[in-house]
Structures are given as C-alpha cells and as structure tokens.
Amino acid sequence: MRKYAIGIDIGGTNTCIGLIDEFGDCVAETSFKTAPFAKADDFLVKVADETQAIINDNAIEILGVGVGAPNANYYSGLIEFAPNLPWDGIIKIREFLSQKLDRKVIITNDANAAAIGERIYGGAKGLNDFLMITLGTGVGSGFVVNGALAYGHDGFAGELGHTIIDPDGRKCACGRCGCLETYCSATGVVRTIKSFLSESNEESILRNIDLNKIEAKDLSLAAKQGDKLSIEIFDYTARLLGLSIANAVAISSPSHVFLFGGLSSAGELLLTPLKKWTEHYMLNIFKNKVKIELSQLPNNKAALLGAAALIFDDCK
Ligand SMILES: [Zn+2]
C-alpha cells in the first residue's frame, strides 16, 4: 500500500497544502494567500479546514502532517517572531493542527524542510552528511550531520544566512551588519548590482534596466549574453558564498552541498566561480572532497515535498 503525508508550506505570500506520496508525487494540492488573515488564529483554522478537505476528498489515510514555515521551531512546535509573516509574536501551530486534525504534526523552518526533502526525494538519498543552502528572498540552510538534521539545543541551528562575513558590511533585516544573506539573497544580489553600477563606468546591459525594477534574474540573463560586469557580480557573490561554505565545511564536514532556489537557477554561471572560491578558502584537509551540486527537487514543488518529507523521514 502506498503511503501518504500532507505537506504544508507557509510563506509570507502564499500558503500551499499538498497530499504527497512516498515517491514524491503530489496527488492533490491547494493554495491560498497568507496575508489577508487579520489574526493568526483565523489563518490556522483555514489551514486545518483546507487540510481536512484534502484528506476527505481523497479518502486516503495519511501518516502525518509536515509543516515548513519561517522561524518554525521543531522542538517547541511554535512559529516564533517570523519577520516575513503578517502576525507578530508566537503562533502555536503544532498544538492547534494536531488537535484539530488528530494527526502527528512536525514543523521546522523551510530550509530544514528542503534539506529533508532533498534526502527523501532528491540528490541526497543515502547521504549522511550534507548541507542544503536555499538562496531565495533570504538565505536559509539545513545541516544534516551524522545522518540527522541538526536542530541544536533550541531548534534554530543552521542559520548560515545570518553568519557575519563582514562586521562592517551591509545592514541586515536581523538588525546586525554583514550577514551572508545581505549579499547572496535575491535582494542582496540586487544591492550588489546597484553598487557595481554606481562604482564602475563599465558598459553593461544592466544599465538599460530601470534600477528600481532590476531583479536578480536580470543578472543571469545579462551574464548569459557575456555581459562582463554581470559576470564580475557573479564572481563577487560566489566568492562570499564560497567563503561561507568553506567555513561551514570546517564545522560539519559534509560530503555534499546542495543549492536551491533563486540564484541557483543561474546554473554554471554561479557554480563555476563558486567551486573555484570554495576550494580557494577551504582548509587543506577538506580540499577537493566536497561536491557542490544543484538541488534535484522540482522547483515548483520543493517546499511541499520538503514539508511532507519531514513525516516520511520521521517514519523511517
Ligand atoms: Zn542577519
């Protein structure tokens, strides 16, 4: 008998709920806007109702419900002070959903869920030590060490995006300066584009784009056409990300690093300089041992698969 789990991906803009089988097929799916709910309690009722509707419609028994959400804490079952969600404070999501649905509920942040998704459905099958880096609106990460996702003593382990790479660097949304995220997230790359354009007189395709509308994907398009300044920006970004990966490798010694989302869609434009800089900064005992690869999760379903994978991973 095929096994099923519910995956729920809660984002600042949309919330998606999917019925996923053990092979990664999404059997049914629904989504709605996150923001219109004035109170977190109203939002939770909607999540529970939509989830129950999917279970009823498909008349399938599920193993449990996995939730990936910003600042979701695996241990406490709470979403705590998530800056990208419209509600302040603490949201008791696990308690609410497990009571309402009468099912096992596991929650964690979206990058950790992506790491487990990679292990169950993607390129990390059979790997015991790897690092997942999600390059999106922010920079997230999940560290799998000795076969288990590292949650740390408080459930928040693996915040590579908020490790400081320059104490005098750019202001970060977390209130500090110089976090990796301020350079390698989609908005970080846009900041780099603007500073390169203002500090250089070099001709560039990027100069034809309205600076207020410029996006990270414009950089890939320009670099693919051989735009020199765009290629320099990729190199600059890859150097900082490579530095962070080399530091992370020294801590947890992964065999693989997977990249997902945003900038990773640039493929070799990012990978080639990233591999060069990672090796450049790598401690000699780790040199030429760590593979850097793109995630094998399908882009449009990765968050749902990751959330559902929390349940399948737990049942192994
Ligand atoms: Zn930060």
Coordinates of C-alpha atoms and ligand atoms in Angstrom, one line a residue:
M1 CA 0.0 0.0 0.0
R2 CA 1.3 3.4 -1.0
K3 CA 1.9 5.7 1.9
Y4 CA 0.9 9.4 2.0
A5 CA 1.6 12.5 4.1
I6 CA 0.4 16.1 4.0
G7 CA 3.0 18.8 3.3
I8 CA 2.2 22.4 4.2
D9 CA 4.4 25.3 3.0
I10 CA 3.7 28.6 4.8
G11 CA 5.2 31.6 3.1
G12 CA 4.8 35.3 3.5
T13 CA 2.7 35.5 0.3
N14 CA 1.2 32.1 -0.2
T15 CA 0.3 29.0 1.8
C16 CA 0.3 25.7 -0.1
I17 CA -1.0 22.4 1.1
G18 CA -0.3 19.1 -0.8
L19 CA -1.1 15.5 -0.5
I20 CA 2.2 13.8 -1.2
D21 CA 3.0 10.1 -1.6
E22 CA 6.2 8.3 -0.6
F23 CA 7.6 8.6 -4.1
G24 CA 7.2 12.4 -4.2
D25 CA 4.1 12.5 -6.4
C26 CA 1.7 15.3 -5.4
V27 CA -1.7 13.8 -5.6
A28 CA -3.7 16.9 -4.6
E29 CA -2.9 20.4 -3.9
T30 CA -4.4 23.7 -2.8
S31 CA -3.1 27.2 -2.0
F32 CA -4.4 30.5 -0.7
K33 CA -3.0 33.9 0.2
T34 CA -1.4 34.1 3.6
A35 CA -1.7 37.8 4.2
P36 CA -5.4 38.5 4.3
F37 CA -6.0 36.8 7.6
A38 CA -6.0 39.5 10.3
K39 CA -5.3 37.1 13.1
A40 CA -3.0 34.1 13.2
D41 CA -5.9 32.0 14.8
D42 CA -8.1 32.7 11.7
F43 CA -5.3 31.6 9.5
L44 CA -4.8 28.3 11.4
V45 CA -8.5 27.5 11.1
K46 CA -8.2 27.9 7.4
V47 CA -5.1 25.7 7.2
A48 CA -6.8 23.0 9.2
D49 CA -10.1 23.2 7.2
E50 CA -8.3 23.0 3.8
T51 CA -6.1 20.1 5.0
Q52 CA -9.1 18.2 6.3
A53 CA -10.9 18.8 3.0
I54 CA -7.9 17.3 1.0
I55 CA -7.9 14.2 3.3
N56 CA -11.7 13.8 3.0
D57 CA -11.8 14.3 -0.8
N58 CA -9.1 11.7 -1.4
A59 CA -10.3 9.2 1.2
I60 CA -6.7 8.4 2.0
E61 CA -5.1 7.6 5.3
I62 CA -2.1 9.8 6.0
L63 CA 1.0 9.2 8.2
G64 CA 1.0 12.8 9.4
V65 CA 1.3 16.5 8.6
G66 CA 4.7 18.2 7.9
V67 CA 4.9 22.0 8.0
G68 CA 7.7 24.2 6.7
A69 CA 7.4 27.8 7.8
P70 CA 9.8 30.7 8.6
N71 CA 11.1 30.6 12.1
A72 CA 9.2 27.4 12.8
N73 CA 10.7 25.6 15.8
Y74 CA 10.9 21.7 15.6
Y75 CA 11.1 21.4 19.4
S76 CA 8.6 23.9 20.6
G77 CA 6.1 23.4 17.8
L78 CA 5.8 27.2 17.6
I79 CA 6.4 29.7 14.9
E80 CA 8.4 32.4 16.7
F81 CA 8.6 36.0 15.6
A82 CA 8.7 35.3 11.9
P83 CA 9.6 38.6 10.2
N84 CA 8.1 37.5 6.8
L85 CA 4.7 36.6 8.2
P86 CA 1.9 39.1 8.8
W87 CA 1.4 38.2 12.5
D88 CA 3.6 39.2 15.5
G89 CA 4.7 37.0 18.3
I90 CA 4.3 33.3 18.8
I91 CA 1.9 31.0 16.8
K92 CA 1.0 27.7 18.4
I93 CA 0.7 25.9 15.1
R94 CA 1.7 22.3 16.1
E95 CA -0.7 22.1 19.1
F96 CA -3.5 23.6 17.0
L97 CA -3.2 21.4 14.0
S98 CA -2.5 18.2 15.9
Q99 CA -5.6 18.7 18.0
K100 CA -7.8 19.8 15.1
L101 CA -6.7 17.1 12.6
D102 CA -5.9 14.4 15.2
R103 CA -2.7 13.5 13.3
K104 CA 1.1 13.7 14.0
V105 CA 2.4 17.2 13.1
I106 CA 6.1 18.0 12.6
I107 CA 7.2 21.6 11.9
T108 CA 10.5 23.1 11.1
N109 CA 11.8 26.1 9.1
D110 CA 11.6 26.0 5.3
A111 CA 15.4 25.4 4.7
N112 CA 15.5 22.5 7.1
A113 CA 12.4 21.0 5.4
A114 CA 14.2 21.5 2.0
A115 CA 17.2 19.5 3.4
I116 CA 15.0 16.6 4.4
G117 CA 13.1 16.8 1.1
E118 CA 16.5 16.5 -0.7
R119 CA 17.3 13.4 1.3
I120 CA 14.0 11.7 0.7
Y121 CA 13.3 12.7 -2.9
G122 CA 16.3 14.5 -4.3
G123 CA 20.1 14.2 -4.8
A124 CA 20.9 13.5 -1.1
K125 CA 19.4 10.0 -1.0
G126 CA 21.6 7.8 1.2
L127 CA 23.8 10.7 2.3
N128 CA 24.5 11.2 6.0
D129 CA 26.4 14.4 5.9
F130 CA 25.3 17.2 3.7
L131 CA 24.4 20.9 3.6
M132 CA 21.4 22.4 2.0
I133 CA 21.5 26.1 1.1
T134 CA 18.4 27.9 -0.1
L135 CA 19.0 31.1 -2.0
G136 CA 15.7 33.0 -2.1
T137 CA 14.4 36.2 -0.6
G138 CA 16.7 35.2 2.2
V139 CA 19.5 32.7 2.6
G140 CA 18.5 29.6 4.6
S141 CA 20.3 26.4 5.3
G142 CA 19.9 22.9 6.8
F143 CA 22.8 20.9 8.1
V144 CA 22.5 17.1 8.1
V145 CA 25.2 15.7 10.3
N146 CA 25.8 12.0 11.2
G147 CA 22.5 11.1 9.5
A148 CA 20.3 13.6 11.3
L149 CA 19.2 17.2 10.7
A150 CA 21.0 19.4 13.2
Y151 CA 18.3 21.3 15.2
G152 CA 20.6 22.4 18.0
H153 CA 19.6 22.9 21.7
D154 CA 16.9 25.4 20.9
G155 CA 15.7 24.2 17.5
F156 CA 17.2 27.0 15.4
A157 CA 20.6 25.5 14.3
G158 CA 21.9 26.1 10.8
E159 CA 21.4 29.8 10.1
L160 CA 24.2 30.1 7.6
G161 CA 22.4 33.1 6.1
H162 CA 22.9 35.1 9.3
T163 CA 26.5 34.3 9.9
I164 CA 28.5 37.5 9.6
I165 CA 31.0 37.7 6.8
D166 CA 31.8 41.4 7.2
P167 CA 31.3 43.1 10.6
D168 CA 31.3 46.5 8.8
G169 CA 29.1 45.2 6.0
R170 CA 25.6 45.8 4.9
K171 CA 22.7 46.3 7.3
C172 CA 20.7 43.0 7.7
A173 CA 17.0 42.6 8.4
C174 CA 18.1 40.8 11.6
G175 CA 19.4 44.1 13.0
R176 CA 23.1 43.3 12.6
C177 CA 25.6 44.1 9.8
G178 CA 27.3 42.0 7.2
C179 CA 25.3 38.7 7.3
L180 CA 25.8 36.4 4.3
E181 CA 22.1 37.0 3.4
T182 CA 22.7 40.6 2.6
Y183 CA 25.0 39.5 -0.2
C184 CA 23.7 36.2 -1.5
S185 CA 19.9 36.5 -1.3
A186 CA 17.9 37.8 -4.2
T187 CA 17.7 41.3 -2.6
G188 CA 21.4 41.1 -1.6
V189 CA 22.3 40.5 -5.2
V190 CA 20.3 43.5 -6.3
R191 CA 22.2 45.6 -3.7
T192 CA 25.4 44.3 -5.3
I193 CA 24.2 45.1 -8.8
K194 CA 23.4 48.7 -7.7
S195 CA 26.7 49.2 -6.1
F196 CA 28.7 47.8 -9.0
L197 CA 26.8 50.0 -11.4
S198 CA 27.4 53.1 -9.4
E199 CA 31.1 52.4 -8.7
S200 CA 32.1 51.4 -12.2
N201 CA 31.9 53.2 -15.6
E202 CA 31.9 49.9 -17.5
E203 CA 29.4 49.3 -20.2
S204 CA 26.7 46.8 -19.2
I205 CA 23.3 45.5 -20.4
L206 CA 22.2 46.1 -16.8
R207 CA 22.4 49.9 -17.4
N208 CA 19.4 49.5 -19.8
I209 CA 17.1 48.3 -16.9
D210 CA 15.3 50.7 -14.5
L211 CA 17.3 50.5 -11.3
N212 CA 14.1 50.4 -9.2
K213 CA 12.8 47.4 -11.1
I214 CA 16.0 45.4 -11.5
E215 CA 15.9 41.8 -10.3
A216 CA 18.5 39.1 -9.6
K217 CA 17.3 37.2 -12.7
D218 CA 18.2 40.1 -14.9
L219 CA 21.8 39.4 -13.8
S220 CA 21.6 35.8 -15.1
L221 CA 20.1 37.0 -18.4
A222 CA 22.9 39.6 -18.9
A223 CA 25.7 37.2 -17.9
K224 CA 24.4 34.6 -20.4
Q225 CA 24.9 37.2 -23.1
G226 CA 28.5 37.6 -22.0
D227 CA 28.0 40.9 -20.1
K228 CA 31.3 41.4 -18.3
L229 CA 30.0 43.4 -15.3
S230 CA 27.3 40.8 -14.7
I231 CA 30.0 38.0 -14.8
E232 CA 32.0 40.0 -12.3
I233 CA 29.0 40.3 -10.0
F234 CA 28.5 36.5 -10.1
D235 CA 32.2 36.1 -9.2
Y236 CA 31.9 38.6 -6.3
T237 CA 28.8 36.8 -5.0
A238 CA 30.3 33.4 -5.5
R239 CA 33.4 34.4 -3.5
L240 CA 31.4 35.4 -0.5
L241 CA 29.2 32.3 -0.7
G242 CA 32.3 30.1 -1.2
L243 CA 33.9 31.6 1.8
S244 CA 30.9 30.8 3.9
I245 CA 30.7 27.2 2.5
A246 CA 34.4 26.7 3.3
N247 CA 33.8 27.8 6.9
A248 CA 30.7 25.6 7.2
V249 CA 32.6 22.6 5.9
A250 CA 35.2 23.1 8.6
I251 CA 32.4 22.8 11.2
S252 CA 30.3 19.9 10.0
S253 CA 32.4 18.2 7.2
P254 CA 29.6 17.5 4.7
S255 CA 30.3 15.3 1.6
H256 CA 27.9 17.4 -0.5
V257 CA 26.5 20.9 -0.6
F258 CA 23.2 21.4 -2.4
L259 CA 21.9 24.7 -3.6
F260 CA 18.3 25.5 -4.1
G261 CA 16.2 28.5 -5.4
G262 CA 16.8 32.0 -6.7
L263 CA 20.4 32.4 -7.8
S264 CA 21.0 28.6 -8.2
S265 CA 18.8 28.7 -11.3
A266 CA 21.8 30.5 -12.9
G267 CA 23.5 27.1 -13.0
E268 CA 27.1 27.1 -14.2
L269 CA 27.2 30.9 -14.0
L270 CA 27.2 30.5 -10.3
L271 CA 28.6 27.0 -9.9
T272 CA 31.8 27.5 -11.7
P273 CA 33.1 30.6 -9.7
L274 CA 31.5 29.1 -6.5
K275 CA 33.5 25.9 -6.8
K276 CA 36.7 27.9 -7.5
W277 CA 36.2 30.2 -4.5
T278 CA 35.1 27.4 -2.1
E279 CA 38.3 25.4 -2.9
H280 CA 40.3 28.6 -2.6
Y281 CA 39.1 29.2 1.0
M282 CA 38.9 25.5 2.0
L283 CA 41.1 24.2 4.8
N284 CA 43.6 21.8 3.2
I285 CA 42.2 18.6 4.9
F286 CA 38.9 19.2 3.2
K287 CA 40.2 20.3 -0.3
N288 CA 38.7 18.5 -3.3
K289 CA 36.4 16.4 -1.1
V290 CA 33.2 18.3 -1.1
K291 CA 30.8 18.2 -4.1
I292 CA 28.7 21.3 -4.8
E293 CA 25.5 20.5 -6.7
L294 CA 22.2 22.0 -7.6
S295 CA 19.1 20.6 -5.8
Q296 CA 17.3 17.8 -7.6
L297 CA 13.9 18.8 -6.2
P298 CA 11.5 20.2 -8.7
N299 CA 11.4 24.0 -8.3
N300 CA 7.7 24.4 -8.1
K301 CA 7.1 21.5 -5.6
A302 CA 10.2 21.6 -3.5
A303 CA 8.6 23.3 -0.4
L304 CA 5.7 20.9 -0.3
L305 CA 7.9 17.9 -0.9
G306 CA 10.2 19.1 1.9
A307 CA 7.3 19.5 4.3
A308 CA 5.9 16.1 3.6
A309 CA 9.3 14.5 3.8
L310 CA 9.5 15.5 7.5
I311 CA 6.9 12.9 8.1
F312 CA 8.4 10.1 5.9
D313 CA 11.9 10.8 7.4
D314 CA 10.4 10.5 10.9
C315 CA 8.7 7.2 10.0
K316 CA 11.9 5.6 8.7
Ligands
ZN1 ZN 21.3 38.9 9.5

